[in-house]
Amino acid sequence: MSITVQQLRTLVAVVDEGSFTHAALVLGNSQSAVSHAVAALERELGGPVVERDVPLVPTPLGLRVLPHARTAVAAITAVEVAARGDRALAGSVRLGAVPTVCQGLVPQLLDEWRGALPNVRVEVVEGDDDEMPVWLENGFVDVAVLVDPPKLPPGAKLIAIDEYAAVVRDDHPLAGLAEIPLEELAEDGVIVTTGGCEAHVRDMHEAVGLTFAARHRVRDIGSMFAMVQRGFGVSIVPSFGRKLVPDGMRMLPVIEGRARRHVIAVPQEREPHPIAVALVEAATPQRSGVAN
């Protein structure tokens, strides 16, 4: 079996980009060259690695091979960087983050990286709290911002802290307070998102001896804001989400507030991509102020 690095790089690009055309653009090759590289890999492996539908997806064989392909590509890239003896990194990686982090932190990180690593392209992929560690280890993303990990993983960095805050309409009776008691919010009925916030909101209530029962549960933060806007309840969200708050509503500190730690991390169970390691090193820690 004579599998080449280029074949593995092509497989990773094709799966990540979802098409031969987009993979060719990322790799700087022709679509024909990409197609031939995948076909050659399939001959070596004895079966198809991708289903040639739209969107393109890996076959069961492709899914088995893909994590090893990512590890091999990352290792070869590290060798190339070491051989050059410089930090002139070039290429693309995927960053995973939850919606509020994509709004409140990622744009600043992208600005930093643009200056520190001008030849690096970072593609942002949005997901839920629970998806981030899984995506990081299975290779769907190369680097991720983890929310409140149990401990700081090796090679990771604490880059931000924000706090949970209340969201109410401007005409809400509590809107004029400097801080809102959690018990008062509970009386109005709390609308939560299920992408990770609900568990934290529940813990906030339990910490002060309050029983928590969500008025409504939605997956999308935009849907949650729309329901608050229509008067179906109030909400508690991370302060990084302040830029998403629509007109006619305000975000205010909760007296029994809870901090949320954001850690930028590389995978632990496979070889991290050299660019991902460089992104972690270049990220500057910061703190988000309490919402007001």
mmCIF file of C-alpha atoms in Angstrom:
data_model
loop_
_atom_site.group_PDB
_atom_site.id
_atom_site.type_symbol
_atom_site.label_atom_id
_atom_site.label_comp_id
_atom_site.label_asym_id
_atom_site.label_seq_id
_atom_site.Cartn_x
_atom_site.Cartn_y
_atom_site.Cartn_z
ATOM 1 C CA MET A 1 0.000 0.000 0.000
ATOM 2 C CA SER A 2 1.476 3.352 -1.049
ATOM 3 C CA ILE A 3 -0.729 6.101 0.352
ATOM 4 C CA THR A 4 0.678 9.604 -0.107
ATOM 5 C CA VAL A 5 0.491 12.672 2.094
ATOM 6 C CA GLN A 6 -1.212 14.559 -0.722
ATOM 7 C CA GLN A 7 -3.963 11.932 -0.908
ATOM 8 C CA LEU A 8 -4.614 12.259 2.810
ATOM 9 C CA ARG A 9 -4.579 16.066 2.654
ATOM 10 C CA THR A 10 -7.044 15.897 -0.215
ATOM 11 C CA LEU A 11 -9.379 13.583 1.695
ATOM 12 C CA VAL A 12 -9.402 15.919 4.704
ATOM 13 C CA ALA A 13 -10.046 18.969 2.509
ATOM 14 C CA VAL A 14 -12.817 17.277 0.533
ATOM 15 C CA VAL A 15 -14.657 16.199 3.683
ATOM 16 C CA ASP A 16 -14.191 19.540 5.458
ATOM 17 C CA GLU A 17 -15.257 21.613 2.456
ATOM 18 C CA GLY A 18 -18.090 19.310 1.418
ATOM 19 C CA SER A 19 -17.194 19.276 -2.281
ATOM 20 C CA PHE A 20 -14.370 18.624 -4.733
ATOM 21 C CA THR A 21 -14.687 22.169 -6.103
ATOM 22 C CA HIS A 22 -14.229 23.909 -2.751
ATOM 23 C CA ALA A 23 -11.458 21.519 -1.740
ATOM 24 C CA ALA A 24 -9.598 22.381 -4.950
ATOM 25 C CA LEU A 25 -9.783 26.091 -4.072
ATOM 26 C CA VAL A 26 -8.447 25.489 -0.568
ATOM 27 C CA LEU A 27 -5.633 23.226 -1.780
ATOM 28 C CA GLY A 28 -4.746 25.424 -4.738
ATOM 29 C CA ASN A 29 -5.230 22.514 -7.139
ATOM 30 C CA SER A 30 -7.531 21.826 -10.047
ATOM 31 C CA GLN A 31 -10.770 19.948 -9.414
ATOM 32 C CA SER A 32 -9.459 17.194 -11.668
ATOM 33 C CA ALA A 33 -6.334 16.800 -9.510
ATOM 34 C CA VAL A 34 -8.471 16.569 -6.372
ATOM 35 C CA SER A 35 -10.712 13.954 -7.960
ATOM 36 C CA HIS A 36 -7.722 11.906 -9.096
ATOM 37 C CA ALA A 37 -6.106 12.066 -5.633
ATOM 38 C CA VAL A 38 -9.272 10.778 -3.942
ATOM 39 C CA ALA A 39 -9.709 8.067 -6.565
ATOM 40 C CA ALA A 40 -6.102 6.948 -6.083
ATOM 41 C CA LEU A 41 -6.607 6.793 -2.312
ATOM 42 C CA GLU A 42 -9.742 4.716 -2.790
ATOM 43 C CA ARG A 43 -7.828 2.252 -4.958
ATOM 44 C CA GLU A 44 -5.201 1.905 -2.244
ATOM 45 C CA LEU A 45 -7.813 1.400 0.477
ATOM 46 C CA GLY A 46 -9.993 -0.914 -1.558
ATOM 47 C CA GLY A 47 -13.221 1.070 -1.428
ATOM 48 C CA PRO A 48 -14.868 4.501 -1.671
ATOM 49 C CA VAL A 49 -14.079 7.035 1.048
ATOM 50 C CA VAL A 50 -16.715 9.631 0.132
ATOM 51 C CA GLU A 51 -20.268 9.549 -1.188
ATOM 52 C CA ARG A 52 -20.277 11.784 -4.255
ATOM 53 C CA ASP A 53 -23.587 13.433 -3.465
ATOM 54 C CA VAL A 54 -24.313 17.049 -2.614
ATOM 55 C CA PRO A 55 -23.377 17.742 0.111
ATOM 56 C CA LEU A 56 -20.526 15.261 -0.033
ATOM 57 C CA VAL A 57 -20.162 12.995 3.019
ATOM 58 C CA PRO A 58 -17.643 10.291 4.009
ATOM 59 C CA THR A 59 -18.511 6.619 3.650
ATOM 60 C CA PRO A 60 -18.134 4.221 6.619
ATOM 61 C CA LEU A 61 -14.621 3.472 5.327
ATOM 62 C CA GLY A 62 -13.947 7.196 5.047
ATOM 63 C CA LEU A 63 -15.123 7.747 8.622
ATOM 64 C CA ARG A 64 -12.741 5.065 9.875
ATOM 65 C CA VAL A 65 -9.805 6.497 7.942
ATOM 66 C CA LEU A 66 -10.473 10.209 8.497
ATOM 67 C CA PRO A 67 -9.178 10.601 12.093
ATOM 68 C CA HIS A 68 -5.912 8.885 11.126
ATOM 69 C CA ALA A 69 -5.660 11.052 8.016
ATOM 70 C CA ARG A 70 -6.033 14.188 10.140
ATOM 71 C CA THR A 71 -3.354 12.986 12.558
ATOM 72 C CA ALA A 72 -0.984 12.155 9.715
ATOM 73 C CA VAL A 73 -1.538 15.503 7.998
ATOM 74 C CA ALA A 74 -0.957 17.390 11.254
ATOM 75 C CA ALA A 75 2.232 15.433 11.924
ATOM 76 C CA ILE A 76 3.602 16.029 8.420
ATOM 77 C CA THR A 77 2.775 19.739 8.701
ATOM 78 C CA ALA A 78 4.687 19.863 12.000
ATOM 79 C CA VAL A 79 7.688 18.242 10.329
ATOM 80 C CA GLU A 80 7.535 20.794 7.510
ATOM 81 C CA VAL A 81 7.415 23.687 9.976
ATOM 82 C CA ALA A 82 10.349 22.254 11.947
ATOM 83 C CA ALA A 83 12.347 21.773 8.751
ATOM 84 C CA ARG A 84 11.817 25.405 7.742
ATOM 85 C CA GLY A 85 12.991 26.531 11.133
ATOM 86 C CA ASP A 86 10.615 29.504 11.133
ATOM 87 C CA ARG A 87 7.134 30.488 12.182
ATOM 88 C CA ALA A 88 5.916 31.587 8.770
ATOM 89 C CA LEU A 89 2.894 29.326 9.057
ATOM 90 C CA ALA A 90 0.466 29.196 6.163
ATOM 91 C CA GLY A 91 -2.716 27.240 5.623
ATOM 92 C CA SER A 92 -6.211 26.874 7.041
ATOM 93 C CA VAL A 93 -7.734 25.422 10.200
ATOM 94 C CA ARG A 94 -11.190 25.176 11.744
ATOM 95 C CA LEU A 95 -12.133 26.861 15.024
ATOM 96 C CA GLY A 96 -15.143 25.632 16.984
ATOM 97 C CA ALA A 97 -17.089 27.906 19.348
ATOM 98 C CA VAL A 98 -20.572 28.342 20.834
ATOM 99 C CA PRO A 99 -22.852 31.126 19.487
ATOM 100 C CA THR A 100 -22.267 33.686 22.256
ATOM 101 C CA VAL A 101 -18.494 33.203 21.998
ATOM 102 C CA CYS A 102 -18.738 33.614 18.221
ATOM 103 C CA GLN A 103 -20.378 36.977 18.880
ATOM 104 C CA GLY A 104 -18.487 38.255 21.904
ATOM 105 C CA LEU A 105 -14.963 36.850 21.570
ATOM 106 C CA VAL A 106 -14.170 35.265 18.202
ATOM 107 C CA PRO A 107 -14.094 38.525 16.166
ATOM 108 C CA GLN A 108 -11.357 39.893 18.457
ATOM 109 C CA LEU A 109 -9.410 36.645 18.168
ATOM 110 C CA LEU A 110 -9.653 36.736 14.380
ATOM 111 C CA ASP A 111 -8.286 40.292 14.392
ATOM 112 C CA GLU A 112 -5.361 39.224 16.582
ATOM 113 C CA TRP A 113 -4.561 36.229 14.434
ATOM 114 C CA ARG A 114 -4.779 38.249 11.242
ATOM 115 C CA GLY A 115 -1.925 40.404 12.516
ATOM 116 C CA ALA A 116 0.163 37.650 14.130
ATOM 117 C CA LEU A 117 -0.385 34.940 11.499
ATOM 118 C CA PRO A 118 -1.213 36.726 8.236
ATOM 119 C CA ASN A 119 -0.929 33.611 6.072
ATOM 120 C CA VAL A 120 -3.362 31.575 8.157
ATOM 121 C CA ARG A 121 -7.060 31.251 7.321
ATOM 122 C CA VAL A 122 -9.370 30.417 10.241
ATOM 123 C CA GLU A 123 -12.795 28.984 9.437
ATOM 124 C CA VAL A 124 -15.299 29.325 12.294
ATOM 125 C CA VAL A 125 -17.761 26.506 13.015
ATOM 126 C CA GLU A 126 -20.581 27.201 15.488
ATOM 127 C CA GLY A 127 -21.936 24.514 17.804
ATOM 128 C CA ASP A 128 -23.157 23.696 21.313
ATOM 129 C CA ASP A 129 -21.152 23.431 24.541
ATOM 130 C CA ASP A 130 -21.244 19.635 24.509
ATOM 131 C CA GLU A 131 -20.212 19.413 20.855
ATOM 132 C CA MET A 132 -16.938 21.322 21.228
ATOM 133 C CA PRO A 133 -14.842 18.631 23.028
ATOM 134 C CA VAL A 134 -16.215 15.922 20.721
ATOM 135 C CA TRP A 135 -15.493 17.927 17.569
ATOM 136 C CA LEU A 136 -11.999 18.683 18.817
ATOM 137 C CA GLU A 137 -11.091 15.047 19.401
ATOM 138 C CA ASN A 138 -12.759 13.600 16.301
ATOM 139 C CA GLY A 139 -11.036 16.131 14.048
ATOM 140 C CA PHE A 140 -14.079 18.073 12.889
ATOM 141 C CA VAL A 141 -12.321 21.185 14.230
ATOM 142 C CA ASP A 142 -8.604 21.765 14.833
ATOM 143 C CA VAL A 143 -8.925 24.162 17.754
ATOM 144 C CA ALA A 144 -11.889 25.104 19.943
ATOM 145 C CA VAL A 145 -13.026 27.510 22.632
ATOM 146 C CA LEU A 146 -14.265 25.260 25.444
ATOM 147 C CA VAL A 147 -16.751 26.576 28.003
ATOM 148 C CA ASP A 148 -16.003 25.764 31.651
ATOM 149 C CA PRO A 149 -13.899 22.615 31.120
ATOM 150 C CA PRO A 150 -13.360 20.632 34.360
ATOM 151 C CA LYS A 151 -9.644 21.447 34.221
ATOM 152 C CA LEU A 152 -7.246 23.288 31.945
ATOM 153 C CA PRO A 153 -6.113 20.777 29.290
ATOM 154 C CA PRO A 154 -2.391 20.582 28.420
ATOM 155 C CA GLY A 155 -1.502 23.149 25.785
ATOM 156 C CA ALA A 156 -4.681 25.157 26.440
ATOM 157 C CA LYS A 157 -5.061 28.760 27.619
ATOM 158 C CA LEU A 158 -7.712 30.603 29.615
ATOM 159 C CA ILE A 159 -8.581 33.520 27.333
ATOM 160 C CA ALA A 160 -11.781 35.037 28.704
ATOM 161 C CA ILE A 161 -14.294 35.150 31.526
ATOM 162 C CA ASP A 162 -17.822 36.420 31.152
ATOM 163 C CA GLU A 163 -20.867 36.213 33.416
ATOM 164 C CA TYR A 164 -24.471 35.147 33.174
ATOM 165 C CA ALA A 165 -26.875 38.065 33.016
ATOM 166 C CA ALA A 166 -30.616 38.697 32.800
ATOM 167 C CA VAL A 167 -32.380 39.781 29.622
ATOM 168 C CA VAL A 168 -35.675 41.661 30.005
ATOM 169 C CA ARG A 169 -37.770 44.054 27.959
ATOM 170 C CA ASP A 170 -37.251 47.787 28.459
ATOM 171 C CA ASP A 171 -40.772 48.080 29.905
ATOM 172 C CA HIS A 172 -40.284 45.229 32.390
ATOM 173 C CA PRO A 173 -40.762 46.268 36.061
ATOM 174 C CA LEU A 174 -37.209 45.079 36.851
ATOM 175 C CA ALA A 175 -35.566 46.919 33.945
ATOM 176 C CA GLY A 176 -34.643 49.926 36.110
ATOM 177 C CA LEU A 177 -32.681 47.918 38.699
ATOM 178 C CA ALA A 178 -28.894 47.963 38.789
ATOM 179 C CA GLU A 179 -28.946 44.210 39.522
ATOM 180 C CA ILE A 180 -31.797 41.733 39.358
ATOM 181 C CA PRO A 181 -32.432 39.094 42.057
ATOM 182 C CA LEU A 182 -32.630 35.582 40.640
ATOM 183 C CA GLU A 183 -35.813 34.890 42.599
ATOM 184 C CA GLU A 184 -37.602 37.780 40.858
ATOM 185 C CA LEU A 185 -36.668 36.389 37.445
ATOM 186 C CA ALA A 186 -37.919 32.944 38.441
ATOM 187 C CA GLU A 187 -41.344 34.410 39.194
ATOM 188 C CA ASP A 188 -41.616 35.764 35.644
ATOM 189 C CA GLY A 189 -40.678 32.469 34.027
ATOM 190 C CA VAL A 190 -37.240 31.888 32.541
ATOM 191 C CA ILE A 191 -36.771 31.001 28.881
ATOM 192 C CA VAL A 192 -33.567 29.022 28.310
ATOM 193 C CA THR A 193 -31.579 27.751 25.377
ATOM 194 C CA THR A 194 -30.675 24.083 25.372
ATOM 195 C CA GLY A 195 -27.223 24.428 23.821
ATOM 196 C CA GLY A 196 -25.503 24.502 27.221
ATOM 197 C CA CYS A 197 -26.968 27.490 29.078
ATOM 198 C CA GLU A 198 -29.800 25.562 30.716
ATOM 199 C CA ALA A 199 -27.481 23.468 32.899
ATOM 200 C CA HIS A 200 -25.669 26.581 34.130
ATOM 201 C CA VAL A 201 -28.923 28.438 34.831
ATOM 202 C CA ARG A 202 -30.202 25.422 36.764
ATOM 203 C CA ASP A 203 -26.981 25.333 38.819
ATOM 204 C CA MET A 204 -27.352 29.065 39.594
ATOM 205 C CA HIS A 205 -30.791 28.438 41.062
ATOM 206 C CA GLU A 206 -29.746 25.360 43.023
ATOM 207 C CA ALA A 207 -26.755 27.207 44.513
ATOM 208 C CA VAL A 208 -29.105 29.631 46.286
ATOM 209 C CA GLY A 209 -31.789 27.080 47.165
ATOM 210 C CA LEU A 210 -34.251 27.966 44.402
ATOM 211 C CA THR A 211 -36.196 25.382 42.444
ATOM 212 C CA PHE A 212 -35.704 25.870 38.715
ATOM 213 C CA ALA A 213 -38.388 25.148 36.159
ATOM 214 C CA ALA A 214 -37.917 26.562 32.669
ATOM 215 C CA ARG A 215 -40.951 28.342 31.200
ATOM 216 C CA HIS A 216 -39.810 27.518 27.651
ATOM 217 C CA ARG A 217 -36.832 25.692 26.136
ATOM 218 C CA VAL A 218 -35.500 26.617 22.696
ATOM 219 C CA ARG A 219 -32.349 25.659 20.817
ATOM 220 C CA ASP A 220 -31.655 28.935 19.030
ATOM 221 C CA ILE A 221 -30.722 32.074 21.000
ATOM 222 C CA GLY A 222 -32.489 34.217 18.396
ATOM 223 C CA SER A 223 -35.746 32.346 19.063
ATOM 224 C CA MET A 224 -35.261 32.891 22.780
ATOM 225 C CA PHE A 225 -34.808 36.650 22.346
ATOM 226 C CA ALA A 226 -37.900 36.780 20.124
ATOM 227 C CA MET A 227 -39.971 35.111 22.851
ATOM 228 C CA VAL A 228 -38.693 37.529 25.513
ATOM 229 C CA GLN A 229 -39.465 40.392 23.134
ATOM 230 C CA ARG A 230 -43.065 39.184 22.808
ATOM 231 C CA GLY A 231 -43.481 39.003 26.594
ATOM 232 C CA PHE A 232 -43.458 35.226 27.086
ATOM 233 C CA GLY A 233 -40.869 35.429 29.862
ATOM 234 C CA VAL A 234 -37.353 36.612 30.693
ATOM 235 C CA SER A 235 -34.016 34.929 30.129
ATOM 236 C CA ILE A 236 -30.524 34.419 31.522
ATOM 237 C CA VAL A 237 -27.650 34.298 29.051
ATOM 238 C CA PRO A 238 -23.857 34.797 29.021
ATOM 239 C CA SER A 239 -22.829 38.450 28.801
ATOM 240 C CA PHE A 240 -20.867 37.689 25.605
ATOM 241 C CA GLY A 241 -24.303 37.550 23.994
ATOM 242 C CA ARG A 242 -24.970 41.256 24.616
ATOM 243 C CA LYS A 243 -24.424 42.099 20.931
ATOM 244 C CA LEU A 244 -27.328 39.811 20.031
ATOM 245 C CA VAL A 245 -29.840 41.579 22.301
ATOM 246 C CA PRO A 246 -32.470 43.292 20.098
ATOM 247 C CA ASP A 247 -33.628 46.882 20.477
ATOM 248 C CA GLY A 248 -36.280 47.322 23.148
ATOM 249 C CA MET A 249 -34.561 44.869 25.493
ATOM 250 C CA ARG A 250 -31.685 45.156 27.931
ATOM 251 C CA MET A 251 -29.125 42.935 29.614
ATOM 252 C CA LEU A 252 -28.588 43.432 33.353
ATOM 253 C CA PRO A 253 -26.400 41.765 36.005
ATOM 254 C CA VAL A 254 -27.933 39.069 38.200
ATOM 255 C CA ILE A 255 -27.169 39.452 41.913
ATOM 256 C CA GLU A 256 -26.410 35.732 42.193
ATOM 257 C CA GLY A 257 -24.407 35.819 38.964
ATOM 258 C CA ARG A 258 -22.071 33.098 37.831
ATOM 259 C CA ALA A 259 -18.797 33.422 35.927
ATOM 260 C CA ARG A 260 -18.077 31.365 32.815
ATOM 261 C CA ARG A 261 -14.507 30.463 31.793
ATOM 262 C CA HIS A 262 -13.465 30.212 28.147
ATOM 263 C CA VAL A 263 -10.455 28.098 27.275
ATOM 264 C CA ILE A 264 -8.899 27.834 23.827
ATOM 265 C CA ALA A 265 -7.620 24.291 23.367
ATOM 266 C CA VAL A 266 -6.111 21.825 20.923
ATOM 267 C CA PRO A 267 -6.936 18.082 20.835
ATOM 268 C CA GLN A 268 -5.487 15.816 23.494
ATOM 269 C CA GLU A 269 -5.940 12.395 21.886
ATOM 270 C CA ARG A 270 -4.344 13.173 18.523
ATOM 271 C CA GLU A 271 -1.499 15.260 17.155
ATOM 272 C CA PRO A 272 -2.539 18.945 17.161
ATOM 273 C CA HIS A 273 -2.169 20.920 13.963
ATOM 274 C CA PRO A 274 0.844 23.278 14.189
ATOM 275 C CA ILE A 275 -1.351 26.192 13.144
ATOM 276 C CA ALA A 276 -3.793 25.367 15.958
ATOM 277 C CA VAL A 277 -0.918 25.440 18.450
ATOM 278 C CA ALA A 278 0.183 28.809 17.053
ATOM 279 C CA LEU A 279 -3.360 30.186 17.416
ATOM 280 C CA VAL A 280 -3.416 29.252 21.091
ATOM 281 C CA GLU A 281 -0.031 30.880 21.651
ATOM 282 C CA ALA A 282 -1.118 34.086 19.877
ATOM 283 C CA ALA A 283 -4.455 34.453 21.701
ATOM 284 C CA THR A 284 -4.472 37.247 24.302
ATOM 285 C CA PRO A 285 -6.420 36.629 27.540
ATOM 286 C CA GLN A 286 -9.169 39.121 28.313
ATOM 287 C CA ARG A 287 -12.200 39.553 30.548
ATOM 288 C CA SER A 288 -15.693 40.600 29.599
ATOM 289 C CA GLY A 289 -17.222 43.117 31.984
ATOM 290 C CA VAL A 290 -20.467 42.435 33.779
ATOM 291 C CA ALA A 291 -23.423 43.329 31.571
ATOM 292 C CA ASN A 292 -25.021 46.686 32.227
#
